[in-house]
Amino acid sequence: MDQHAMDTFDVAGLVPGFRPPPQPEAQIDPQLLAAAEVRTREWRSPLPGNLTPGSDRHRQATCRMFLDTFNPYRPAVLDWPVLAPAERARIVALPIWDIAVQTEGKARLRMAAYAGTLREPDMRGALALNAWEEQRHKDVLSRMVAAYGIELAPEPSPAMPADPEWAYLVTGYSECIDSFFAFGLFELARRSGLFPQTLVDTFEPVMQEECRHILLFANWAGWHRARLPMWRRLRFEARVAAVWLYLAWERIGLARTVDEGRAGQEQEQAQDNNFTLHGAQSVSGSDVGIPDLIELCLEENARRFAGYDERLLRPTTVPRLARLLLRVLRPFRGWR
């Protein structure tokens, strides 16, 4: 096992009172795992009436959703299928593995750091579990790259964030962007048949967990902002706007690096961070139009959220921007 899979990051050390969920020593009974898969995707609060953002009922439903939909799969016993040489070559060639592992490493630290600052125990516990699941995602990816012999660049140790709220906002909104496109790309990979169905099935719980994560983030943000006094809410909204500007500048800057054709490690890193700009061709083996990809991302985003209580807030900014872009691009349907 490589160094990443042996990671000993401990959420409980950063979040007082957090207890990691028990992990089975062996493979879970298939029937129990199938039942957990259903619970992960379908949940409704027993509380009647509206779930007004900022209310105790909203907080209770949000945190209960995240706990009730927990999937107990264990990375150490995931069955990585044997791949044909051509299949393995396609997996190894994807320019995402270094940044994917490192991103999960930063996300777990930032989420745990912010969770440790919260006084409200239910929300603190939910965000701590989110950090623990990010650690599990890192474990899954690390074990996968080890199973298929994918070489990773040395992973820098992420520093403890000096401003936990800012770091959590950047991570949360970044996940809202990345997950939206990942849902579509994952479905494109499944439909294309370039990756074996067994590998797609192995990663499916991770994809649905990302949906749960951004659902939790959207409801935390709505709960948090609604409880702030006016002057602090204005400050918070300014920070949110600054985060979106930061993320836009980060992605535009990286995209410009690719367009300018810079050579070497700088270009490779930019390609990693902008995988959604050209990843459709990598996972489908064909020339996929941008409007088609956006439509698929919107469909998959709606499908993954459909099973959760409609009274809970959803991430809306990226889908709205995607629909706006789609209206602009539809007259140029053949453009790629």
Short mmCIF file of C-alpha atoms in Angstrom, two decimals:
data_model
loop_
_atom_site.label_atom_id
_atom_site.label_comp_id
_atom_site.label_asym_id
_atom_site.label_seq_id
_atom_site.Cartn_x
_atom_site.Cartn_y
_atom_site.Cartn_z
CA MET A 1 0.00 0.00 0.00
CA ASP A 2 1.33 3.44 -0.86
CA GLN A 3 1.93 6.29 1.53
CA HIS A 4 -1.46 7.90 0.79
CA ALA A 5 -3.50 4.85 1.79
CA MET A 6 -1.56 4.65 5.08
CA ASP A 7 -2.55 8.20 5.99
CA THR A 8 -3.35 8.56 9.69
CA PHE A 9 -5.28 11.84 9.58
CA ASP A 10 -7.58 12.04 12.61
CA VAL A 11 -10.73 14.18 12.47
CA ALA A 12 -11.40 13.53 16.15
CA GLY A 13 -8.15 15.30 17.00
CA LEU A 14 -9.49 18.51 15.45
CA VAL A 15 -13.17 18.30 16.42
CA PRO A 16 -13.82 17.80 20.14
CA GLY A 17 -16.38 15.10 20.85
CA PHE A 18 -16.43 13.59 17.36
CA ARG A 19 -16.50 9.81 17.19
CA PRO A 20 -15.81 8.20 13.82
CA PRO A 21 -18.49 5.77 12.66
CA PRO A 22 -17.62 2.11 13.25
CA GLN A 23 -16.05 0.42 10.25
CA PRO A 24 -16.66 -3.26 9.48
CA GLU A 25 -13.66 -5.55 9.56
CA ALA A 26 -14.79 -7.41 6.44
CA GLN A 27 -17.09 -6.93 3.49
CA ILE A 28 -20.61 -5.92 4.52
CA ASP A 29 -23.44 -8.32 3.74
CA PRO A 30 -24.62 -7.46 0.20
CA GLN A 31 -28.24 -7.06 1.33
CA LEU A 32 -27.28 -4.65 4.11
CA LEU A 33 -25.09 -2.71 1.71
CA ALA A 34 -27.91 -2.54 -0.86
CA ALA A 35 -30.26 -1.18 1.82
CA ALA A 36 -27.64 1.41 2.77
CA GLU A 37 -27.34 2.42 -0.89
CA VAL A 38 -31.08 3.14 -0.98
CA ARG A 39 -30.94 5.12 2.27
CA THR A 40 -28.04 7.14 0.90
CA ARG A 41 -30.15 8.35 -2.02
CA GLU A 42 -33.63 8.68 -0.55
CA TRP A 43 -34.45 10.63 2.59
CA ARG A 44 -37.29 12.75 3.90
CA SER A 45 -37.60 14.44 7.27
CA PRO A 46 -40.50 13.30 9.48
CA LEU A 47 -40.89 16.91 10.64
CA PRO A 48 -44.09 18.42 9.16
CA GLY A 49 -44.37 21.86 7.61
CA ASN A 50 -41.69 24.21 6.29
CA LEU A 51 -38.01 23.98 7.12
CA THR A 52 -37.27 27.68 7.38
CA PRO A 53 -33.54 28.36 6.89
CA GLY A 54 -31.91 29.27 10.19
CA SER A 55 -34.56 27.59 12.33
CA ASP A 56 -33.92 24.76 14.75
CA ARG A 57 -36.12 22.52 12.58
CA HIS A 58 -34.00 23.30 9.54
CA ARG A 59 -30.81 22.52 11.45
CA GLN A 60 -32.25 19.30 12.85
CA ALA A 61 -33.43 18.09 9.44
CA THR A 62 -30.13 18.97 7.78
CA CYS A 63 -28.01 17.14 10.33
CA ARG A 64 -30.41 14.19 10.53
CA MET A 65 -30.29 13.85 6.75
CA PHE A 66 -26.52 13.65 6.77
CA LEU A 67 -26.41 11.05 9.55
CA ASP A 68 -29.27 8.91 8.23
CA THR A 69 -27.86 8.74 4.71
CA PHE A 70 -24.38 7.62 5.79
CA ASN A 71 -23.06 4.75 3.67
CA PRO A 72 -20.95 2.24 5.67
CA TYR A 73 -18.78 1.00 2.77
CA ARG A 74 -15.15 0.38 3.72
CA PRO A 75 -12.33 1.32 1.32
CA ALA A 76 -10.06 -1.48 2.52
CA VAL A 77 -12.44 -4.16 1.24
CA LEU A 78 -13.52 -2.56 -2.03
CA ASP A 79 -13.03 -4.99 -4.89
CA TRP A 80 -10.98 -3.30 -7.60
CA PRO A 81 -11.66 -5.19 -10.84
CA VAL A 82 -8.85 -6.54 -12.98
CA LEU A 83 -8.62 -4.33 -16.06
CA ALA A 84 -7.63 -5.23 -19.58
CA PRO A 85 -4.44 -3.47 -20.70
CA ALA A 86 -6.34 -0.94 -22.83
CA GLU A 87 -8.76 -0.16 -19.97
CA ARG A 88 -5.93 0.28 -17.50
CA ALA A 89 -4.07 2.53 -19.94
CA ARG A 90 -7.11 4.82 -20.20
CA ILE A 91 -7.38 5.05 -16.41
CA VAL A 92 -3.68 5.77 -15.96
CA ALA A 93 -3.71 8.42 -18.71
CA LEU A 94 -6.43 10.55 -17.08
CA PRO A 95 -4.72 13.76 -15.87
CA ILE A 96 -6.58 13.95 -12.57
CA TRP A 97 -5.12 11.59 -9.98
CA ASP A 98 -2.52 13.83 -8.32
CA ILE A 99 -4.90 16.75 -7.93
CA ALA A 100 -7.78 14.48 -6.88
CA VAL A 101 -5.85 12.92 -3.99
CA GLN A 102 -4.41 16.27 -2.91
CA THR A 103 -7.80 17.98 -3.10
CA GLU A 104 -9.37 15.41 -0.79
CA GLY A 105 -6.46 15.88 1.59
CA LYS A 106 -7.00 19.63 1.76
CA ALA A 107 -10.79 19.29 1.98
CA ARG A 108 -10.72 17.00 5.02
CA LEU A 109 -8.39 19.36 6.91
CA ARG A 110 -10.35 22.50 6.06
CA MET A 111 -13.71 20.95 6.97
CA ALA A 112 -12.42 19.51 10.22
CA ALA A 113 -10.76 22.82 11.12
CA TYR A 114 -13.99 24.75 10.61
CA ALA A 115 -16.14 22.11 12.35
CA GLY A 116 -13.89 22.47 15.38
CA THR A 117 -14.86 26.15 15.67
CA LEU A 118 -18.63 25.50 15.85
CA ARG A 119 -20.44 25.57 19.17
CA GLU A 120 -23.70 24.04 17.94
CA PRO A 121 -23.17 20.28 18.53
CA ASP A 122 -25.41 18.89 15.77
CA MET A 123 -23.92 20.97 12.98
CA ARG A 124 -20.42 20.45 14.37
CA GLY A 125 -20.96 16.69 14.27
CA ALA A 126 -22.34 16.75 10.72
CA LEU A 127 -19.42 18.80 9.38
CA ALA A 128 -16.96 16.57 11.23
CA LEU A 129 -18.53 13.50 9.60
CA ASN A 130 -18.21 15.31 6.26
CA ALA A 131 -14.48 15.73 6.93
CA TRP A 132 -14.24 12.06 7.88
CA GLU A 133 -15.91 11.07 4.61
CA GLU A 134 -13.45 13.27 2.69
CA GLN A 135 -10.71 11.28 4.38
CA ARG A 136 -12.42 8.10 3.21
CA HIS A 137 -12.54 9.47 -0.36
CA LYS A 138 -8.81 10.05 -0.17
CA ASP A 139 -8.39 6.49 1.04
CA VAL A 140 -10.48 5.15 -1.87
CA LEU A 141 -8.45 7.10 -4.43
CA SER A 142 -5.16 6.10 -2.83
CA ARG A 143 -6.07 2.43 -2.88
CA MET A 144 -7.25 2.67 -6.48
CA VAL A 145 -4.05 4.26 -7.76
CA ALA A 146 -2.07 1.64 -5.86
CA ALA A 147 -4.17 -1.17 -7.36
CA TYR A 148 -3.56 0.04 -10.93
CA GLY A 149 0.01 1.20 -10.53
CA ILE A 150 -0.68 4.90 -11.06
CA GLU A 151 2.29 7.00 -9.98
CA LEU A 152 1.54 10.13 -7.98
CA ALA A 153 3.68 13.19 -7.49
CA PRO A 154 4.88 13.77 -3.91
CA GLU A 155 2.00 15.17 -1.89
CA PRO A 156 2.72 18.40 0.00
CA SER A 157 1.44 18.56 3.55
CA PRO A 158 -1.47 21.05 3.67
CA ALA A 159 -1.15 23.67 6.36
CA MET A 160 -3.77 24.29 9.01
CA PRO A 161 -5.94 27.14 7.66
CA ALA A 162 -5.38 30.48 9.35
CA ASP A 163 -9.00 31.45 8.60
CA PRO A 164 -11.14 28.30 8.96
CA GLU A 165 -14.36 29.93 7.74
CA TRP A 166 -12.76 31.25 4.55
CA ALA A 167 -11.11 27.87 3.90
CA TYR A 168 -14.41 26.07 4.42
CA LEU A 169 -16.26 28.45 2.09
CA VAL A 170 -13.63 27.99 -0.63
CA THR A 171 -13.79 24.21 -0.25
CA GLY A 172 -17.59 24.07 -0.14
CA TYR A 173 -18.23 26.27 -3.18
CA SER A 174 -15.40 24.61 -5.08
CA GLU A 175 -17.05 21.24 -4.46
CA CYS A 176 -20.36 22.65 -5.74
CA ILE A 177 -18.62 23.51 -9.02
CA ASP A 178 -16.58 20.35 -9.37
CA SER A 179 -19.36 17.96 -8.36
CA PHE A 180 -21.79 19.43 -10.89
CA PHE A 181 -19.42 18.61 -13.75
CA ALA A 182 -18.24 15.36 -12.19
CA PHE A 183 -21.83 14.03 -12.15
CA GLY A 184 -22.07 14.52 -15.91
CA LEU A 185 -18.60 13.20 -16.69
CA PHE A 186 -19.17 10.12 -14.54
CA GLU A 187 -22.40 9.33 -16.40
CA LEU A 188 -20.64 9.95 -19.71
CA ALA A 189 -17.97 7.44 -18.72
CA ARG A 190 -20.65 4.91 -17.79
CA ARG A 191 -22.54 5.34 -21.08
CA SER A 192 -19.44 5.21 -23.25
CA GLY A 193 -18.42 1.78 -21.99
CA LEU A 194 -14.76 2.79 -22.07
CA PHE A 195 -14.53 1.91 -18.37
CA PRO A 196 -15.84 -1.46 -17.13
CA GLN A 197 -19.17 -1.39 -15.30
CA THR A 198 -17.57 -3.01 -12.24
CA LEU A 199 -15.23 -0.02 -11.86
CA VAL A 200 -18.10 2.43 -12.32
CA ASP A 201 -20.08 0.56 -9.65
CA THR A 202 -17.13 0.72 -7.25
CA PHE A 203 -16.96 4.51 -7.54
CA GLU A 204 -20.72 5.11 -7.43
CA PRO A 205 -20.94 5.46 -3.60
CA VAL A 206 -18.24 8.14 -3.72
CA MET A 207 -20.15 10.12 -6.34
CA GLN A 208 -23.38 10.05 -4.32
CA GLU A 209 -21.47 11.09 -1.22
CA GLU A 210 -20.32 14.18 -3.09
CA CYS A 211 -23.99 14.97 -3.69
CA ARG A 212 -24.68 14.63 0.04
CA HIS A 213 -21.68 16.82 0.82
CA ILE A 214 -22.81 19.77 -1.26
CA LEU A 215 -26.38 19.29 -0.02
CA LEU A 216 -25.06 19.63 3.53
CA PHE A 217 -22.97 22.65 2.53
CA ALA A 218 -25.91 24.44 0.88
CA ASN A 219 -28.06 23.94 3.96
CA TRP A 220 -25.28 24.90 6.36
CA ALA A 221 -24.82 28.13 4.37
CA GLY A 222 -28.56 28.88 4.46
CA TRP A 223 -28.79 28.06 8.17
CA HIS A 224 -25.67 30.05 9.03
CA ARG A 225 -26.50 33.24 7.11
CA ALA A 226 -30.09 33.32 8.41
CA ARG A 227 -28.87 33.33 12.02
CA LEU A 228 -26.43 36.20 11.59
CA PRO A 229 -27.31 39.77 12.67
CA MET A 230 -27.50 42.19 9.76
CA TRP A 231 -23.98 43.61 10.02
CA ARG A 232 -22.41 40.16 10.27
CA ARG A 233 -24.60 38.87 7.46
CA LEU A 234 -23.39 41.66 5.18
CA ARG A 235 -19.83 40.67 6.01
CA PHE A 236 -20.63 37.02 5.32
CA GLU A 237 -22.23 37.81 1.94
CA ALA A 238 -19.16 39.87 1.04
CA ARG A 239 -16.98 36.88 1.86
CA VAL A 240 -19.16 34.58 -0.26
CA ALA A 241 -18.88 37.00 -3.18
CA ALA A 242 -15.11 37.13 -2.69
CA VAL A 243 -14.96 33.33 -2.71
CA TRP A 244 -16.80 33.16 -6.05
CA LEU A 245 -14.47 35.78 -7.51
CA TYR A 246 -11.47 33.86 -6.19
CA LEU A 247 -12.70 30.58 -7.68
CA ALA A 248 -13.53 32.22 -11.01
CA TRP A 249 -10.11 33.87 -11.19
CA GLU A 250 -8.41 30.61 -10.23
CA ARG A 251 -10.17 28.66 -12.99
CA ILE A 252 -9.86 31.38 -15.64
CA GLY A 253 -6.19 31.76 -14.85
CA LEU A 254 -5.59 28.05 -15.15
CA ALA A 255 -7.57 27.86 -18.37
CA ARG A 256 -5.48 30.71 -19.82
CA THR A 257 -2.34 28.75 -18.97
CA VAL A 258 -3.62 25.82 -21.01
CA ASP A 259 -4.64 28.03 -23.93
CA GLU A 260 -1.23 29.65 -24.07
CA GLY A 261 0.32 26.22 -24.40
CA ARG A 262 2.90 26.57 -21.67
CA ALA A 263 5.09 23.51 -21.40
CA GLY A 264 6.22 21.47 -18.45
CA GLN A 265 4.80 20.96 -15.01
CA GLU A 266 2.88 24.27 -14.93
CA GLN A 267 0.76 23.20 -17.90
CA GLU A 268 0.23 19.71 -16.49
CA GLN A 269 -1.00 21.17 -13.22
CA ALA A 270 -3.36 23.51 -15.07
CA GLN A 271 -4.78 20.62 -17.06
CA ASP A 272 -5.37 18.70 -13.86
CA ASN A 273 -7.36 21.53 -12.30
CA ASN A 274 -9.35 22.12 -15.50
CA PHE A 275 -10.18 18.53 -16.27
CA THR A 276 -13.82 19.42 -16.87
CA LEU A 277 -12.75 21.66 -19.77
CA HIS A 278 -11.57 18.70 -21.82
CA GLY A 279 -12.44 15.63 -19.74
CA ALA A 280 -15.49 14.64 -21.77
CA GLN A 281 -13.30 13.41 -24.61
CA SER A 282 -11.09 11.51 -22.16
CA VAL A 283 -13.97 9.54 -20.66
CA SER A 284 -16.11 9.05 -23.76
CA GLY A 285 -13.60 8.47 -26.52
CA SER A 286 -15.56 10.78 -28.81
CA ASP A 287 -15.98 14.48 -29.54
CA VAL A 288 -18.65 15.63 -27.09
CA GLY A 289 -20.17 19.06 -27.63
CA ILE A 290 -20.23 21.55 -24.78
CA PRO A 291 -24.06 21.98 -24.93
CA ASP A 292 -24.49 18.19 -24.75
CA LEU A 293 -22.16 17.97 -21.76
CA ILE A 294 -23.94 20.80 -19.95
CA GLU A 295 -27.35 19.17 -20.54
CA LEU A 296 -26.04 15.88 -19.18
CA CYS A 297 -24.58 17.61 -16.11
CA LEU A 298 -27.95 19.29 -15.44
CA GLU A 299 -29.80 15.98 -15.84
CA GLU A 300 -27.44 14.11 -13.53
CA ASN A 301 -27.43 16.91 -10.97
CA ALA A 302 -31.24 16.81 -10.82
CA ARG A 303 -31.31 13.02 -10.66
CA ARG A 304 -28.85 12.76 -7.78
CA PHE A 305 -30.72 15.33 -5.68
CA ALA A 306 -34.22 14.03 -6.52
CA GLY A 307 -34.44 11.56 -3.64
CA TYR A 308 -33.83 14.08 -0.85
CA ASP A 309 -36.48 16.08 0.95
CA GLU A 310 -37.46 18.89 -1.40
CA ARG A 311 -37.72 21.26 1.60
CA LEU A 312 -33.93 21.18 1.99
CA LEU A 313 -31.93 23.78 0.08
CA ARG A 314 -29.99 22.78 -3.03
CA PRO A 315 -26.86 24.32 -4.54
CA THR A 316 -28.26 26.64 -7.21
CA THR A 317 -25.53 28.95 -8.51
CA VAL A 318 -23.73 26.51 -10.82
CA PRO A 319 -26.93 24.98 -12.29
CA ARG A 320 -28.30 28.48 -12.96
CA LEU A 321 -25.09 29.55 -14.70
CA ALA A 322 -25.11 26.31 -16.68
CA ARG A 323 -28.69 26.90 -17.87
CA LEU A 324 -27.77 30.45 -18.87
CA LEU A 325 -24.74 29.23 -20.81
CA LEU A 326 -26.84 26.52 -22.44
CA ARG A 327 -29.33 29.10 -23.73
CA VAL A 328 -26.44 31.02 -25.28
CA LEU A 329 -24.87 27.94 -26.87
CA ARG A 330 -27.96 26.16 -28.19
CA PRO A 331 -27.95 28.09 -31.49
CA PHE A 332 -24.42 26.74 -32.01
CA ARG A 333 -25.32 23.12 -31.28
CA GLY A 334 -22.56 21.72 -33.43
CA TRP A 335 -19.88 23.81 -31.76
CA ARG A 336 -17.21 21.96 -29.79
#
